[in-house]
Tab-separated table of C-alpha atoms in Angstrom:
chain	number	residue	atom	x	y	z
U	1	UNK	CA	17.367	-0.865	14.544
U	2	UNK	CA	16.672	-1.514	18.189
U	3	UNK	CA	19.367	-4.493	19.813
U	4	UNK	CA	19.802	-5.397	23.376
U	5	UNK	CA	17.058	-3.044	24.030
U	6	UNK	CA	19.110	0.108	22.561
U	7	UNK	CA	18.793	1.756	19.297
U	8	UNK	CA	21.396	1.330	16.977
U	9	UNK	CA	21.723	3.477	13.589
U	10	UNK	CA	22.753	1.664	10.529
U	11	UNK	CA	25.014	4.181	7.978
U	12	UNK	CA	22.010	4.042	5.621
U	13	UNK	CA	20.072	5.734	8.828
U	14	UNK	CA	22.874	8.385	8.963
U	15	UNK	CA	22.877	9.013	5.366
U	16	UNK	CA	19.003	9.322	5.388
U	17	UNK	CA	18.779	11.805	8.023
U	18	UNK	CA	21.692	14.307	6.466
U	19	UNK	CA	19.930	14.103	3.376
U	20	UNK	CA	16.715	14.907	5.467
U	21	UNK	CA	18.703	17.811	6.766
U	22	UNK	CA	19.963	19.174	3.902
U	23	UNK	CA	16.917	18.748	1.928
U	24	UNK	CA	14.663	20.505	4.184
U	25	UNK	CA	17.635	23.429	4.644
U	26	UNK	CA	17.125	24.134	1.048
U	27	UNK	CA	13.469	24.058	1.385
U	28	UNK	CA	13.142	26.860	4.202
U	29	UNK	CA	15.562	28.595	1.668
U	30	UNK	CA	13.002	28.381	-1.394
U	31	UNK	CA	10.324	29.257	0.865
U	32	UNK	CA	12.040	32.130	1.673
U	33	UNK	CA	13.084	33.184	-2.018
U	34	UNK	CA	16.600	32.792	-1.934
U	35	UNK	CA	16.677	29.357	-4.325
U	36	UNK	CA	14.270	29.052	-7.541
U	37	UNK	CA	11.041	27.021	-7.408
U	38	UNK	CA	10.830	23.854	-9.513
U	39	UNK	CA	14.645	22.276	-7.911
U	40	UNK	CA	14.809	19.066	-7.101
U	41	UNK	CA	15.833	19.773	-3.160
U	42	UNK	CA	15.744	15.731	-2.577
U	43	UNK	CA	18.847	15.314	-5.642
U	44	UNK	CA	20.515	18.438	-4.321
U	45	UNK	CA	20.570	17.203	-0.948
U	46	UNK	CA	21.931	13.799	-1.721
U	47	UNK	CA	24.255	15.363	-4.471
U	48	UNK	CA	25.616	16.943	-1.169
U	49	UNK	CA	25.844	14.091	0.836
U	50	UNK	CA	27.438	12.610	-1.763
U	51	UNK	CA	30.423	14.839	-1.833
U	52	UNK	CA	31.156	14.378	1.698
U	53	UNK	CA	31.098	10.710	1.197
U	54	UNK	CA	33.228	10.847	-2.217
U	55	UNK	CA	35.929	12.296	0.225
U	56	UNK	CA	35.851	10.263	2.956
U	57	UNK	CA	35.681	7.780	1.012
U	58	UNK	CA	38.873	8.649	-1.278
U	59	UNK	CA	40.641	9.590	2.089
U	60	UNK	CA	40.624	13.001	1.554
U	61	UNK	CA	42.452	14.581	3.991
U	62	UNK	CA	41.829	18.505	3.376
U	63	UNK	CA	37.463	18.326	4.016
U	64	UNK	CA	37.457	21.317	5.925
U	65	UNK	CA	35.800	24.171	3.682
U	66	UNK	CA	33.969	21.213	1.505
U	67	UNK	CA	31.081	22.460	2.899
U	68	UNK	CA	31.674	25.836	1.212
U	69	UNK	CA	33.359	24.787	-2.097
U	70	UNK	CA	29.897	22.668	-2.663
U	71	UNK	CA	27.684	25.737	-1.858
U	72	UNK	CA	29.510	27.763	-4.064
U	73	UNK	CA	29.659	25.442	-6.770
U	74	UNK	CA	26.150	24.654	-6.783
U	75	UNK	CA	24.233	28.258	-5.843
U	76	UNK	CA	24.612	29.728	-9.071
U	77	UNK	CA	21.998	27.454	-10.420
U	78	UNK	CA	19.966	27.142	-7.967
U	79	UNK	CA	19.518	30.853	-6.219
U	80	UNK	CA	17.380	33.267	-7.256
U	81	UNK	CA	18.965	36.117	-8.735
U	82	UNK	CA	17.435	39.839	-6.882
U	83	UNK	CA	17.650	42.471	-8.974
């Protein structure tokens, strides 16, 4: 959105583009083997986004290693096991 001749994001623009960012994180991971072909990157990404908004949201206080406890809850499923 463009006003007064500078460009203003909306939240939905914010939310977009961290979903973008996620989404295409965990697409240089498949293409580099680490997470299984055939995931839904686009539902993982916003299932991400999501938590970080659940929290902020709820007021959570403590969203320091969210970041980590959402990797670790969701890699099992999704990474391709090396053997």
């Amino acid at each position: 959105m463009v006003v007064d001749g500078y460009s203003r994001m909306t939240l939905g623009d914010i939310a977009s583009d961290a979903v973008d960012l996620v989404e295409c994180a965990l697409d240089d991971l498949r293409n580099r083997g680490e997470v299984r072909e055939g995931i839904d990157s686009h539902t993982l990404a916003t299932i991400c986004f999501g938590s970080y908004s659940a929290a902020f949201l709820r007021g959570d206080s403590d969203r320091e290693d969210l970041a980590e406890k959402v990797a670790a809850t969701l890699w099992p499923g999704i990474a391709v096991v090396h053997t």
